[in-house]
Amino acid sequence: MNDENRPKTMDQKNKELREKWDKLHFDSQQGRAGEDPYPTTSDSLRIPLYATKSYAYSSLTELLKSHYFYSRTENPTLYALDQKLATLHGGESAVSVASGMAAVHLACSSVLQQRVDRARPKKLKVLLPQTNPDYIPNVIIHNNQYTGVYRLLTKIYSQIGVMTKIVDLTNLSELKNAIDESTKLVFVETPSNPNLDILDIQGCADLIHEVNGKCIVDNTFASPALQKPLKFGADLVVESLTKYVNGHGDTLGGVIIGPKIELQNIRYFWLETQGAVMNPFSAWLILRGCRTLSLRMERHCSNALKIADYLESHPKVVKVIYPGLKSHPNHELAKKQMKAFGGMIGFELETVEKCYKFIDLLKLIKVGVSLGDTTSLIEYTSVMTGIDLASWEKRRMNMSNTHFRFSIGLEDSNDLINDLEQALKKI
Ligand SMILES: Cc1ncc(COP(=O)(O)O)c(C=O)c1O
């Protein structure tokens, strides 16, 4: 790195670069933001993979002026990814971490802590947690939500005194009734996993802001190519980069996007302490995934719409859920919040027996958990994502035992439809 680009100028440089990247359209931002220009020692077109645990300087003075100390908090490859994701979301700052669940955990930790402002060396303001036995915050989540987040809140955070209320967030009056003076957070996942419920981000954010609480939006199913929750009043956005943003199914990752002060708190207190760091190779892969995000999303969405139409007209399919269908109860809201309706479809067959039979008959479509990949993946929800939940919890989270969650890949939609057709014919 030359002197001009040394970390002491990082803040100023960031600001100038952000102004430049903010002027571009999304399709250009996804390739350029965070990368062009990038302060490298060579003229390599692509961001180097910085496989280093720490950074060494010729003097203490130089070290103290530096942005980079230790790769648990900063790494130049991750730096490029953070810049790119902050730009794509229109957020001030971003922190990439090891997985989507790590992102959820760090974001919730930061929002739920009781804070004391502390100034740290290097001009960083960190909000340290305070211990007060009377502080019992509560969190509100939707009654259909990624099971990992449900588990984190109801089985781990509950042990440190955080109470989780589960309500129907598609109905804002339920949210209004559930909020009290101890409510610190409403966690909004939209579209929701697995039922593809569409939640009103602006409506939820407005209500929680009335009691000075925060709204975190899990944007995993949409990606920034389809939905930018900060525009609708979300305080923080979390995403599993494992899914659409990386898009190639070859690594895990997560990100938190939001205001600089909150993100500094997450990076320099929570991440530094908890250690859920993204590997630089993952960052490098995800940077590559980002460069084609909007193109891939276009195909995911157009394939999904064709397949949802096909399934809706099939006599053996009893229910199809896709936010792009007029039959979806929140289709209008989806149109307002999302650029297109995503690559995920839910559908149900008549009986459990037929479900078991159907899934084993598929040939091209792979059976597997996760989503957002080039390869189409289907899961039998209640026995795959829902495997860790007791039957009463599945009922509480509205998980049907005849439901399939279908992640539509980038194959030709005719091939996918042919595969569904031959399997449906035999049940
Ligand atoms: C909506 C949602 N959020 C978060 C996660 C967790 O992401 P990861 O698997 O990267 O930890 C998932 C995983 O499926 C998810 O679907």
Coordinates of N, CA and C in Angstrom, one line a residue, residues 287-410:
L287 N -17.3 -11.6 -3.3 CA -17.1 -10.5 -4.1 C -17.4 -10.9 -5.6
R288 N -16.9 -12.1 -5.9 CA -17.1 -12.5 -7.3 C -18.6 -12.8 -7.6
G289 N -19.3 -13.3 -6.6 CA -20.7 -13.6 -6.7 C -21.5 -12.3 -6.9
C290 N -21.1 -11.3 -6.1 CA -21.8 -10.0 -6.2 C -21.8 -9.4 -7.6
R291 N -20.8 -9.6 -8.4 CA -20.7 -8.9 -9.7 C -21.7 -9.3 -10.6
T292 N -22.4 -10.5 -10.4 CA -23.5 -10.9 -11.3 C -24.8 -11.0 -10.6
L293 N -24.9 -10.4 -9.4 CA -26.1 -10.5 -8.6 C -27.4 -10.2 -9.4
S294 N -27.5 -9.0 -9.9 CA -28.8 -8.6 -10.5 C -29.1 -9.4 -11.7
L295 N -28.1 -9.9 -12.5 CA -28.4 -10.7 -13.6 C -29.0 -12.1 -13.2
R296 N -28.3 -12.6 -12.2 CA -28.8 -13.9 -11.6 C -30.2 -13.8 -11.1
M297 N -30.5 -12.7 -10.3 CA -31.8 -12.5 -9.7 C -32.9 -12.4 -10.8
E298 N -32.5 -11.7 -11.9 CA -33.5 -11.6 -13.0 C -34.0 -13.0 -13.5
R299 N -33.0 -13.9 -13.6 CA -33.3 -15.3 -14.1 C -34.0 -16.1 -13.0
H300 N -33.6 -15.9 -11.7 CA -34.3 -16.6 -10.6 C -35.7 -16.2 -10.6
C301 N -36.0 -14.9 -10.8 CA -37.3 -14.4 -10.7 C -38.2 -14.8 -11.9
S302 N -37.6 -14.8 -13.1 CA -38.5 -15.1 -14.2 C -38.8 -16.6 -14.3
N303 N -37.8 -17.4 -13.9 CA -38.0 -18.9 -13.8 C -39.1 -19.1 -12.7
A304 N -39.0 -18.5 -11.6 CA -39.9 -18.7 -10.5 C -41.3 -18.4 -10.9
L305 N -41.5 -17.3 -11.6 CA -42.9 -16.9 -11.9 C -43.5 -18.0 -12.9
K306 N -42.7 -18.4 -13.8 CA -43.2 -19.5 -14.8 C -43.6 -20.7 -14.0
I307 N -42.7 -21.1 -13.1 CA -42.9 -22.4 -12.4 C -44.1 -22.2 -11.4
A308 N -44.2 -21.1 -10.8 CA -45.4 -20.8 -9.9 C -46.7 -20.9 -10.7
D309 N -46.7 -20.3 -11.9 CA -47.9 -20.4 -12.7 C -48.2 -21.8 -13.1
Y310 N -47.2 -22.6 -13.4 CA -47.4 -24.0 -13.8 C -48.0 -24.8 -12.6
L311 N -47.4 -24.6 -11.4 CA -47.8 -25.3 -10.2 C -49.2 -24.9 -9.9
E312 N -49.5 -23.7 -10.0 CA -50.9 -23.2 -9.6 C -52.0 -23.8 -10.5
S313 N -51.6 -24.2 -11.7 CA -52.6 -24.7 -12.6 C -52.6 -26.3 -12.5
H314 N -51.8 -26.9 -11.7 CA -51.7 -28.3 -11.6 C -52.7 -28.9 -10.6
P315 N -53.6 -29.8 -11.1 CA -54.6 -30.3 -10.2 C -54.1 -31.0 -8.9
K316 N -52.9 -31.6 -9.0 CA -52.4 -32.3 -7.8 C -51.7 -31.4 -6.8
V317 N -51.6 -30.1 -7.1 CA -50.9 -29.2 -6.2 C -52.0 -28.4 -5.5
V318 N -52.1 -28.5 -4.1 CA -53.2 -27.9 -3.4 C -53.0 -26.5 -3.1
K319 N -51.8 -26.0 -3.0 CA -51.5 -24.6 -2.7 C -50.2 -24.2 -3.2
V320 N -50.1 -23.0 -3.8 CA -48.9 -22.4 -4.3 C -48.7 -21.1 -3.6
I321 N -47.5 -20.9 -3.1 CA -47.2 -19.6 -2.5 C -46.0 -18.9 -3.2
Y322 N -46.3 -17.8 -3.9 CA -45.2 -17.0 -4.5 C -45.7 -15.6 -4.5
P323 N -44.9 -14.7 -4.0 CA -45.3 -13.3 -3.8 C -45.7 -12.6 -5.2
G324 N -45.2 -13.2 -6.3 CA -45.5 -12.7 -7.6 C -46.9 -13.1 -8.1
L325 N -47.5 -14.0 -7.5 CA -48.8 -14.4 -7.9 C -49.9 -13.5 -7.3
K326 N -50.9 -13.2 -8.1 CA -52.0 -12.4 -7.6 C -52.7 -13.0 -6.4
S327 N -52.6 -14.4 -6.4 CA -53.3 -15.1 -5.3 C -52.5 -14.9 -3.9
H328 N -51.3 -14.4 -4.0 CA -50.6 -14.2 -2.7 C -51.2 -13.1 -1.9
P329 N -51.6 -13.3 -0.6 CA -52.3 -12.3 0.1 C -51.6 -11.0 0.2
N330 N -50.3 -10.9 0.1 CA -49.6 -9.6 0.2 C -48.9 -9.3 -1.1
H331 N -49.5 -9.7 -2.2 CA -48.9 -9.4 -3.5 C -48.7 -7.9 -3.7
E332 N -49.7 -7.1 -3.3 CA -49.6 -5.6 -3.5 C -48.4 -5.0 -2.7
L333 N -48.3 -5.5 -1.5 CA -47.2 -5.0 -0.6 C -45.9 -5.4 -1.2
A334 N -45.8 -6.6 -1.7 CA -44.6 -7.1 -2.4 C -44.2 -6.2 -3.5
K335 N -45.2 -5.8 -4.3 CA -45.0 -5.0 -5.5 C -44.4 -3.6 -5.0
K336 N -44.8 -3.2 -3.9 CA -44.4 -1.9 -3.4 C -42.9 -1.9 -2.8
Q337 N -42.6 -3.0 -2.1 CA -41.3 -3.1 -1.5 C -40.2 -3.7 -2.3
M338 N -40.6 -4.6 -3.3 CA -39.6 -5.4 -4.0 C -39.6 -5.0 -5.5
K339 N -38.4 -5.1 -6.1 CA -38.3 -4.8 -7.5 C -38.9 -6.0 -8.3
A340 N -38.7 -7.2 -7.8 CA -39.3 -8.4 -8.4 C -39.5 -9.4 -7.3
F341 N -40.1 -10.6 -7.5 CA -40.6 -11.3 -6.4 C -39.8 -12.5 -5.9
G342 N -38.6 -12.6 -6.4 CA -37.6 -13.5 -5.8 C -37.7 -14.9 -6.5
G343 N -36.8 -15.8 -6.0 CA -36.6 -17.1 -6.7 C -37.1 -18.2 -5.8
M344 N -37.9 -17.9 -4.7 CA -38.4 -18.9 -3.8 C -39.9 -19.2 -4.0
I345 N -40.3 -20.5 -4.1 CA -41.7 -20.8 -4.2 C -42.0 -21.8 -3.1
G346 N -43.2 -21.7 -2.5 CA -43.7 -22.7 -1.6 C -44.9 -23.4 -2.3
F347 N -45.0 -24.7 -2.1 CA -46.2 -25.4 -2.6 C -46.5 -26.6 -1.7
E348 N -47.8 -27.0 -1.8 CA -48.2 -28.1 -0.9 C -48.9 -29.2 -1.7
L349 N -48.7 -30.4 -1.3 CA -49.4 -31.5 -1.9 C -50.5 -32.0 -0.9
E350 N -51.3 -32.9 -1.4 CA -52.5 -33.3 -0.6 C -52.2 -34.0 0.7
T351 N -51.2 -35.0 0.7 CA -51.0 -35.8 1.9 C -49.5 -35.9 2.1
V352 N -49.1 -36.3 3.3 CA -47.7 -36.6 3.7 C -47.2 -37.7 2.8
E353 N -48.0 -38.7 2.6 CA -47.5 -39.9 1.8 C -47.1 -39.4 0.4
K354 N -48.0 -38.6 -0.2 CA -47.7 -38.1 -1.5 C -46.4 -37.2 -1.5
C355 N -46.2 -36.5 -0.5 CA -45.0 -35.6 -0.4 C -43.7 -36.5 -0.4
Y356 N -43.7 -37.6 0.4 CA -42.5 -38.4 0.5 C -42.3 -39.1 -0.9
K357 N -43.4 -39.5 -1.5 CA -43.2 -40.1 -2.8 C -42.7 -39.2 -3.9
F358 N -43.3 -38.0 -3.9 CA -43.0 -37.0 -4.9 C -41.5 -36.6 -4.9
I359 N -41.0 -36.3 -3.7 CA -39.7 -35.7 -3.7 C -38.6 -36.7 -4.1
D360 N -38.9 -38.0 -3.9 CA -37.9 -39.0 -4.4 C -38.0 -39.3 -5.9
L361 N -39.1 -38.8 -6.5 CA -39.2 -39.0 -7.9 C -38.5 -38.0 -8.8
L362 N -38.1 -36.9 -8.1 CA -37.4 -35.8 -8.9 C -36.1 -36.2 -9.4
K363 N -35.7 -35.8 -10.6 CA -34.5 -36.2 -11.2 C -33.5 -35.1 -11.3
L364 N -33.9 -34.0 -12.0 CA -33.0 -32.9 -12.2 C -32.9 -32.0 -11.0
I365 N -34.1 -31.8 -10.3 CA -34.1 -30.9 -9.1 C -33.5 -31.7 -7.9
K366 N -32.5 -31.0 -7.3 CA -31.8 -31.7 -6.2 C -32.6 -31.5 -4.9
V367 N -32.5 -32.5 -4.0 CA -33.1 -32.4 -2.7 C -32.0 -31.9 -1.8
G368 N -32.2 -30.8 -1.1 CA -31.2 -30.3 -0.2 C -31.7 -29.1 0.5
V369 N -31.0 -28.8 1.7 CA -31.4 -27.5 2.4 C -30.6 -26.4 1.7
S370 N -30.9 -25.2 2.2 CA -30.3 -24.0 1.7 C -31.0 -23.6 0.3
L371 N -30.5 -22.4 -0.2 CA -31.2 -21.8 -1.3 C -30.4 -20.7 -2.0
G372 N -30.9 -20.2 -3.0 CA -30.3 -19.1 -3.7 C -29.1 -19.4 -4.6
D373 N -29.1 -20.7 -5.0 CA -27.9 -21.2 -5.7 C -28.2 -21.2 -7.2
T374 N -27.2 -21.5 -8.0 CA -27.4 -21.7 -9.5 C -28.2 -23.0 -9.7
T375 N -28.1 -23.9 -8.8 CA -28.7 -25.2 -8.9 C -30.1 -25.2 -8.1
S376 N -31.1 -25.7 -8.8 CA -32.4 -25.7 -8.1 C -32.4 -26.7 -6.9
L377 N -32.9 -26.3 -5.8 CA -32.9 -27.1 -4.6 C -34.3 -27.2 -4.0
I378 N -34.7 -28.4 -3.7 CA -36.1 -28.4 -3.0 C -35.9 -29.1 -1.7
E379 N -36.7 -28.6 -0.7 CA -36.7 -29.3 0.6 C -38.1 -29.5 1.0
Y380 N -38.3 -30.7 1.7 CA -39.5 -31.0 2.3 C -39.4 -30.4 3.7
T381 N -40.1 -29.3 3.9 CA -39.8 -28.3 4.9 C -39.9 -28.9 6.3
S382 N -41.0 -29.6 6.6 CA -41.1 -30.0 8.0 C -40.1 -31.1 8.5
V383 N -39.5 -31.8 7.5 CA -38.5 -32.8 8.0 C -37.1 -32.4 7.6
M384 N -36.9 -31.2 7.0 CA -35.6 -30.7 6.8 C -35.3 -29.5 7.6
T385 N -35.7 -28.3 7.1 CA -35.5 -27.1 8.0 C -36.2 -27.3 9.3
G386 N -37.3 -28.0 9.4 CA -38.0 -28.1 10.6 C -37.6 -29.3 11.5
I387 N -36.5 -29.9 11.2 CA -36.1 -31.1 11.9 C -35.9 -30.9 13.4
D388 N -35.4 -29.8 13.8 CA -35.1 -29.5 15.2 C -36.4 -29.1 16.0
L389 N -37.5 -28.9 15.3 CA -38.6 -28.3 16.0 C -39.6 -29.4 16.5
A390 N -40.1 -29.2 17.7 CA -41.2 -30.2 18.2 C -42.4 -29.9 17.4
S391 N -43.4 -30.8 17.4 CA -44.6 -30.5 16.6 C -45.4 -29.3 17.0
W392 N -45.4 -29.0 18.3 CA -46.1 -27.8 18.8 C -45.4 -26.6 18.3
E393 N -44.0 -26.6 18.1 CA -43.3 -25.5 17.6 C -43.6 -25.3 16.1
K394 N -43.7 -26.4 15.4 CA -44.0 -26.3 14.0 C -45.4 -25.6 13.8
R395 N -46.3 -26.0 14.7 CA -47.7 -25.4 14.6 C -47.6 -23.9 14.9
R396 N -46.8 -23.6 16.0 CA -46.7 -22.2 16.4 C -46.0 -21.3 15.3
M397 N -45.1 -21.9 14.5 CA -44.5 -21.2 13.5 C -45.1 -21.4 12.1
N398 N -46.3 -22.0 12.1 CA -47.1 -22.2 10.9 C -46.4 -23.0 9.8
M399 N -45.7 -24.1 10.3 CA -45.0 -24.9 9.3 C -45.9 -26.1 9.0
S400 N -46.3 -26.2 7.8 CA -47.2 -27.3 7.4 C -46.4 -28.5 7.1
N401 N -47.1 -29.7 7.3 CA -46.3 -31.0 7.1 C -46.5 -31.5 5.6
T402 N -47.1 -30.7 4.8 CA -47.2 -31.1 3.4 C -46.6 -30.0 2.5
H403 N -45.7 -29.2 3.1 CA -45.1 -28.0 2.4 C -43.7 -28.3 1.8
F404 N -43.5 -27.8 0.6 CA -42.2 -27.9 0.0 C -41.7 -26.5 -0.2
R405 N -40.4 -26.3 0.1 CA -39.7 -25.0 -0.2 C -38.8 -25.2 -1.4
F406 N -39.0 -24.4 -2.4 CA -38.4 -24.7 -3.7 C -37.5 -23.5 -4.0
S407 N -36.2 -23.7 -4.1 CA -35.3 -22.6 -4.5 C -35.0 -22.8 -6.0
I408 N -35.6 -21.9 -6.8 CA -35.5 -22.0 -8.3 C -34.1 -21.6 -8.7
G409 N -33.4 -22.5 -9.4 CA -32.1 -22.2 -9.9 C -32.0 -21.5 -11.2
L410 N -30.9 -21.5 -11.9 CA -30.7 -20.8 -13.1 C -30.8 -21.8 -14.4

